[in-house]
Coordinates of C-alpha atoms in Angstrom, one line a residue:
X1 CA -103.2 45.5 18.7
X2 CA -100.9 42.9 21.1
X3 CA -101.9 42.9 24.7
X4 CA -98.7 45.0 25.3
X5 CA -99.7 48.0 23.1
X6 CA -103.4 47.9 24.5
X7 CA -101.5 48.5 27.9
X8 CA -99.7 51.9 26.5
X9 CA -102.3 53.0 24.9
X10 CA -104.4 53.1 27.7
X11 CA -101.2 55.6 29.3
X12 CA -102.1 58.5 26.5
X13 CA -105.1 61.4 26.9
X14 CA -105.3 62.2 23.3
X15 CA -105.9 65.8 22.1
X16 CA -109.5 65.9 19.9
X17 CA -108.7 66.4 16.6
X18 CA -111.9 68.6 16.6
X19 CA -113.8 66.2 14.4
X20 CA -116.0 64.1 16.1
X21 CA -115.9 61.0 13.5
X22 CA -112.0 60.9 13.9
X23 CA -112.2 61.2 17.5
X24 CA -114.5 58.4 18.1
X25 CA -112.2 56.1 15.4
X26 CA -109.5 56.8 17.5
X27 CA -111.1 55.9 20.8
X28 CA -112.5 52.7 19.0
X29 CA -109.4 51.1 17.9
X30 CA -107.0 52.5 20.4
X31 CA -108.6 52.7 23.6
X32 CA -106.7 55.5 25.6
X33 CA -107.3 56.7 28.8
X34 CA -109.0 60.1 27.7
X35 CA -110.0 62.8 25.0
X36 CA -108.7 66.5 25.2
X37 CA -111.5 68.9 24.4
X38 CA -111.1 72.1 22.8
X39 CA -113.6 74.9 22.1
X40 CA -113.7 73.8 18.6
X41 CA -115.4 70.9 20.1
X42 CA -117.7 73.3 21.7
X43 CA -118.7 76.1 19.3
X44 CA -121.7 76.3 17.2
X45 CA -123.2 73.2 19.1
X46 CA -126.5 73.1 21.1
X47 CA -125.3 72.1 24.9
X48 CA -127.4 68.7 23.9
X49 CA -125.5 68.0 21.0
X50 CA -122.5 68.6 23.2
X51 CA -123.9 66.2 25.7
X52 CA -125.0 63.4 23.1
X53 CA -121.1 63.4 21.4
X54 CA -119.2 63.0 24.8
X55 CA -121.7 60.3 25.6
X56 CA -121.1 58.6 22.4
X57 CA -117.0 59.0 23.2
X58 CA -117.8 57.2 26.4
X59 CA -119.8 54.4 25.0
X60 CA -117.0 53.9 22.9
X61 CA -114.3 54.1 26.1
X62 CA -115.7 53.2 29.1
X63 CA -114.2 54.7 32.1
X64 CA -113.1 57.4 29.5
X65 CA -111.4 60.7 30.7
X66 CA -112.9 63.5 29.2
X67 CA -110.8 66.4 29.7
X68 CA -110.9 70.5 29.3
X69 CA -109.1 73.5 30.0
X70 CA -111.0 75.4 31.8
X71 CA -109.0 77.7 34.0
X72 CA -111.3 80.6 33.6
X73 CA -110.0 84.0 32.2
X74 CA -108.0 84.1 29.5
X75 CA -108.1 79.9 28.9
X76 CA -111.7 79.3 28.9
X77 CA -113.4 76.9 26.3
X78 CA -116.6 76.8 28.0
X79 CA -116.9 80.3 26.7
X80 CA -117.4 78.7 23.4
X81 CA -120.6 76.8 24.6
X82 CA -121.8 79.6 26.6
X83 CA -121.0 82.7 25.4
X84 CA -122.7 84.9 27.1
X85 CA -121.5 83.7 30.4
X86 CA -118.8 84.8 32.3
X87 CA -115.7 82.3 33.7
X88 CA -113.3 85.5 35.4
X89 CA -110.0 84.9 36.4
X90 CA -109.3 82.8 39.5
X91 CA -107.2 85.7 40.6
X92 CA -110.5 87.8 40.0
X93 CA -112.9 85.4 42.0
X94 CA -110.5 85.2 45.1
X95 CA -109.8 88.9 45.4
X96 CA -113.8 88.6 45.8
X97 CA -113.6 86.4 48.9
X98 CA -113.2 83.1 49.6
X99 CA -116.8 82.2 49.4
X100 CA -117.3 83.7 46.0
X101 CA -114.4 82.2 45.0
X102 CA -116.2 78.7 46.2
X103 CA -119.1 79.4 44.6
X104 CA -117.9 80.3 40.9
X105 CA -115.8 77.6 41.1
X106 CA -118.8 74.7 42.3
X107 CA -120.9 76.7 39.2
X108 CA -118.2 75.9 36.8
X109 CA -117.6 72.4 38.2
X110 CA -121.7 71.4 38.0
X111 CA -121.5 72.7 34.7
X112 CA -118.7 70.2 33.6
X113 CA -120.3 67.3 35.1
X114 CA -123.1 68.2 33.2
X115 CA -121.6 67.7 29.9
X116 CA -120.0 64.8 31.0
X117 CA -116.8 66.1 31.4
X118 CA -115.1 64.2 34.6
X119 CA -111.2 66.0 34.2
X120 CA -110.7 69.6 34.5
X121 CA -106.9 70.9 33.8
X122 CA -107.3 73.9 36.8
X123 CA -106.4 74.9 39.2
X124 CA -102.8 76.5 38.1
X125 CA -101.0 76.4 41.0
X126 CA -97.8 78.2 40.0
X127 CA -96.8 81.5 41.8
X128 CA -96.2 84.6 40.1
X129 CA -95.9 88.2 41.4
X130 CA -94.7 89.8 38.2
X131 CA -97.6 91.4 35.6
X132 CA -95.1 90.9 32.6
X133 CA -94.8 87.2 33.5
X134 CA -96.5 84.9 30.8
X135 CA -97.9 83.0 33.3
X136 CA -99.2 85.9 35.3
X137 CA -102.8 86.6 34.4
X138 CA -103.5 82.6 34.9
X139 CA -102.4 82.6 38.3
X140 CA -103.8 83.8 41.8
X141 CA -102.0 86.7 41.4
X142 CA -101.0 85.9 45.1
X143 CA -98.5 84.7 47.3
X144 CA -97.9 81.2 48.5
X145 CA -99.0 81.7 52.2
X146 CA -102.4 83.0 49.8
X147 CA -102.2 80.5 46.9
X148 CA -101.6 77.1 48.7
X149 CA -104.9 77.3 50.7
X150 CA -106.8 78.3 48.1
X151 CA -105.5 76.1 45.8
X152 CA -106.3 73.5 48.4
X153 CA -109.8 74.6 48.6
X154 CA -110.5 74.4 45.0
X155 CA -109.1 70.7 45.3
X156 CA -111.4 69.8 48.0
X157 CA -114.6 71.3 45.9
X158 CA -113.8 69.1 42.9
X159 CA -113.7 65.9 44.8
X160 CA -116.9 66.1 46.8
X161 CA -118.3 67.2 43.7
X162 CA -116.8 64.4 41.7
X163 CA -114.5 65.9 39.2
X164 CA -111.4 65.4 38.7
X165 CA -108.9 68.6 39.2
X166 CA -105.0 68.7 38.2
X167 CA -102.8 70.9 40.0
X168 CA -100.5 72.6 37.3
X169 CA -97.8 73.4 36.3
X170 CA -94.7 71.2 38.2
X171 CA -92.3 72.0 39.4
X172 CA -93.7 75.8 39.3
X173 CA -93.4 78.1 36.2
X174 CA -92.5 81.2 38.2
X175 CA -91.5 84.0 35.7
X176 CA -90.0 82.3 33.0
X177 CA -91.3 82.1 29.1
X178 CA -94.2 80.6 27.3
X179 CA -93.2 76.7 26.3
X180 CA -96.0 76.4 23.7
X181 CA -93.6 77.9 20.8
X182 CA -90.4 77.4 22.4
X183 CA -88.1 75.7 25.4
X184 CA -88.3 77.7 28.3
X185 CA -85.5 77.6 31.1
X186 CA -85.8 79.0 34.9
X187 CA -82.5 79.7 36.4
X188 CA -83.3 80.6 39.6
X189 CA -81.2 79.2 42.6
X190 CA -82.5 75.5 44.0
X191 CA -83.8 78.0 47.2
X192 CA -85.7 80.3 45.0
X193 CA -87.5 77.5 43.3
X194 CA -88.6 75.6 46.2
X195 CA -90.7 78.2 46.8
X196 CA -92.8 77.5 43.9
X197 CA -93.0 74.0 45.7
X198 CA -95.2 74.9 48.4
X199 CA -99.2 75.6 46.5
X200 CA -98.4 72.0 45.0
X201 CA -97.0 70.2 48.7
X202 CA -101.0 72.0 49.5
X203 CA -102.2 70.6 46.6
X204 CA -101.4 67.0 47.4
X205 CA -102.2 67.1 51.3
X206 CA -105.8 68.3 49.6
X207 CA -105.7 64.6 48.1
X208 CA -105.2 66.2 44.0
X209 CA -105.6 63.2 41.9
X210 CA -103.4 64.8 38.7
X211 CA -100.8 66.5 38.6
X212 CA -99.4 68.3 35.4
X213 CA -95.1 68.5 34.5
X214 CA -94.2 71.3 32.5
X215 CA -92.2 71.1 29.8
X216 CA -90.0 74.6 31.7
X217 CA -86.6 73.4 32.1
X218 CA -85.5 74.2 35.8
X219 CA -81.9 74.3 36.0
X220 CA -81.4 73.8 39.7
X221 CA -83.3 70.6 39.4
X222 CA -82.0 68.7 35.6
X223 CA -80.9 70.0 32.7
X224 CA -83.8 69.4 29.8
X225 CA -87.8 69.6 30.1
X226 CA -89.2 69.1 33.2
X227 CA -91.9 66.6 31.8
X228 CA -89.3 64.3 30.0
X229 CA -87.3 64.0 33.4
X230 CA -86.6 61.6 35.9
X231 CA -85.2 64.1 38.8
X232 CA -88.3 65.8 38.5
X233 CA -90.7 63.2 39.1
X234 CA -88.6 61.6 41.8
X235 CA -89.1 65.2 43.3
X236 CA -92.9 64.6 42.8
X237 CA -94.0 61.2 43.8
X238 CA -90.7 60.1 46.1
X239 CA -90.2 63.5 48.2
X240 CA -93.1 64.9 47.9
X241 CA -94.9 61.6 48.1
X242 CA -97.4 61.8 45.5
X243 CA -99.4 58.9 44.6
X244 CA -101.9 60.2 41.9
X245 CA -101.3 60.3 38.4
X246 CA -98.6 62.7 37.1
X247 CA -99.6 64.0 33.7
X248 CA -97.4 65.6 31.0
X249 CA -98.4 69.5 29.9
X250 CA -99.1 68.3 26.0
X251 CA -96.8 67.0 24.0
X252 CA -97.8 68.4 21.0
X253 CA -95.9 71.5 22.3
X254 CA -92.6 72.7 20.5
X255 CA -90.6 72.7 23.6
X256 CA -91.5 68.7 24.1
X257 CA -91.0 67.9 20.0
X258 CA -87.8 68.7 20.4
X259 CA -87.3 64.8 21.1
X260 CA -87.3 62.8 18.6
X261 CA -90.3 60.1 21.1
X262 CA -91.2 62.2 24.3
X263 CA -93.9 59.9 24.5
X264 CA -91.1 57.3 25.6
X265 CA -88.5 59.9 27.3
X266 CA -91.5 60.6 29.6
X267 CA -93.0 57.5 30.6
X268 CA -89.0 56.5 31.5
X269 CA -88.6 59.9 33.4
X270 CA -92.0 58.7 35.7
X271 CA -95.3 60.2 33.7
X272 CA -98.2 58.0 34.3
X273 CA -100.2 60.0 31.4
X274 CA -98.9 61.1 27.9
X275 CA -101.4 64.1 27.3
X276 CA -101.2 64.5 23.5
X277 CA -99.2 62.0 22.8
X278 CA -98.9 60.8 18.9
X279 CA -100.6 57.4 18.8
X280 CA -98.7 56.7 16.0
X281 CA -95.8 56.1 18.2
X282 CA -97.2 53.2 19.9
X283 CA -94.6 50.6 18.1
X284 CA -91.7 52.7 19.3
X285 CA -93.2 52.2 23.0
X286 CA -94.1 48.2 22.7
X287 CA -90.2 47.7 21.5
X288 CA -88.7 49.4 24.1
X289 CA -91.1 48.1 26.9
X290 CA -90.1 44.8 25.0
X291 CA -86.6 45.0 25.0
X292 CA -86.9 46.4 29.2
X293 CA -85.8 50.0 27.7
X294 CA -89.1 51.0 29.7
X295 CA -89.1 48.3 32.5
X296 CA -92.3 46.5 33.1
X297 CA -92.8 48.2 36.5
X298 CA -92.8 51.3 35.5
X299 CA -95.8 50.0 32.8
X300 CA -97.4 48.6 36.0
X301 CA -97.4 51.7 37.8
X302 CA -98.5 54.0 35.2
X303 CA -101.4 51.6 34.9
X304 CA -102.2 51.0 38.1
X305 CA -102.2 55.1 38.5
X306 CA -104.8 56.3 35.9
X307 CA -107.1 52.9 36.5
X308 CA -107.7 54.2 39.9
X309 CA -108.2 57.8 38.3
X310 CA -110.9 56.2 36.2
X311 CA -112.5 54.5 38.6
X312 CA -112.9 57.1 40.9
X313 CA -114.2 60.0 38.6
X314 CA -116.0 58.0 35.7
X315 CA -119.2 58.7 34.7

């Protein structure tokens, strides 16, 4: 691999491909920033065995981000290690109090550090008040004046307790569909959807290291995915002044494969991470970086972005 490609590489957070000799080639020879988990890395193994693989994965990659979903509810792939624990809803622990709500939470966080896992994909911080909503039942069921303080709470846990948290899903899902099978589009008026704004402006005064672009189309913002476009992360990082590392939802997901490269499209747009990104498109990425298709500082910034996300939650 030429210097260049190293560099790209280094911009993608593969998804496992739930077998542990694959996964470690892959971190071998291409070095990215970080490893999705699944609970098919989880199930049927001993919480050592679990323990002794993602240490192997880090030998392999230091300064590796190992990441999970684990939101708690309905996505919960600890469940898979642990099954006879419970992970309730966030919705569920806040309508317990904010202390409970805390507490869960710093249980579930220990736990990850434990593993070895540094990057949790939680707390989603979009707003929905309707029950038929996809979204809905991975919410806090709540409110912003409700949502943005806790959701700024749950922030401020993870960093003293040294784990990396990722706000999710920008710009804000609100009621529209389910992107995993299909493009989704939100036409609400530009007023409406600021709204959805407000848990992720609490999110980034909390000091959020990652933030997550859905693949949602929001019309009153730009026409096409939200994570493959450049208005939306000029909304993030220029007027909402984020300087952490925005992350694409995965781009294994229909509504992103649209495209014939969203690996490219996003890292143009202003991702700093390509979560499940195709490796395989690396040569795509070094030609157009090459040819200044993806300028060099927009490489440099992406870099510079995740590095400092390493450093600070590496294990």
């Amino acid at each position: 691999m030429s210097s260049l490609s190293q560099k790209l590489a280094s911009l993608f957070l593969i998804d496992s491909t739930g077998d542990f000799t694959e996964n470690l080639r892959l971190l071998e020879q291409y070095q990215p920033a970080g490893l999705l988990l699944f609970a098919k890395d989880l199930a049927g193994l001993s919480e050592k065995a679990v323990k002794e693989r993602l240490a192997i994965y880090r030998q392999a990659r230091p300064g590796l981000l190992l990441a999970i979903d684990q939101e708690g509810g309905l996505v919960s792939r600890l469940s898979a290690l642990y099954p006879n624990r419970s992970y309730p809803s966030q919705a569920e622990l806040l309508k317990k109090g904010a202390d409970f709500f805390l507490a869960e939470n710093q249980k579930t966080a220990l736990e990850l550090k434990d593993l070895g896992i540094n990057l949790n994909f939680a707390p989603v911080a979009d707003l929905s008040l309707d029950p038929a909503s996809f979204i809905y039942s991975r919410t806090l069921q709540a409110g912003a004046e409700e949502t943005g303080p806790a959701i700024a709470a749950f922030i401020k846990l993870y960093r003293q307790l040294g784990v990396a948290s990722c706000a999710k899903h920008f710009p804000g899902y609100g009621d529209a569909g389910d992107t995993h099978q299909a493009p989704a589009k939100d036409l609400r008026s530009l007023k409406e959807a600021q709204l959805d704004l407000l848990p992720f402006k609490a999110a980034i005064a909390a000091g959020v290291p990652t933030i997550m672009v859905a693949h949602l189309e929001v019309a009153c913002y730009s026409p096409g995915p939200a994570s493959l476009s450049p208005e939306i992360y000029r909304l993030l990082k220029e007027d909402l002044h984020y300087f952490g590392v925005a992350i694409t939802d995965d781009l294994a997901m229909a509504a992103a494969r649209e495209s014939s490269c969203p690996e490219l499209l996003a890292l143009k747009a202003g991702a700093d991470l390509l979560l499940g990104g195709k490796l395989e498109n690396l040569p795509i990425l070094e030609a157009a970086a090459e040819s200044g298709e993806l300028p060099k500082e927009r490489i440099k910034d992406a870099l510079v972005r995740v590095q400092t996300l390493q450093d600070d939650y590496s294990l």
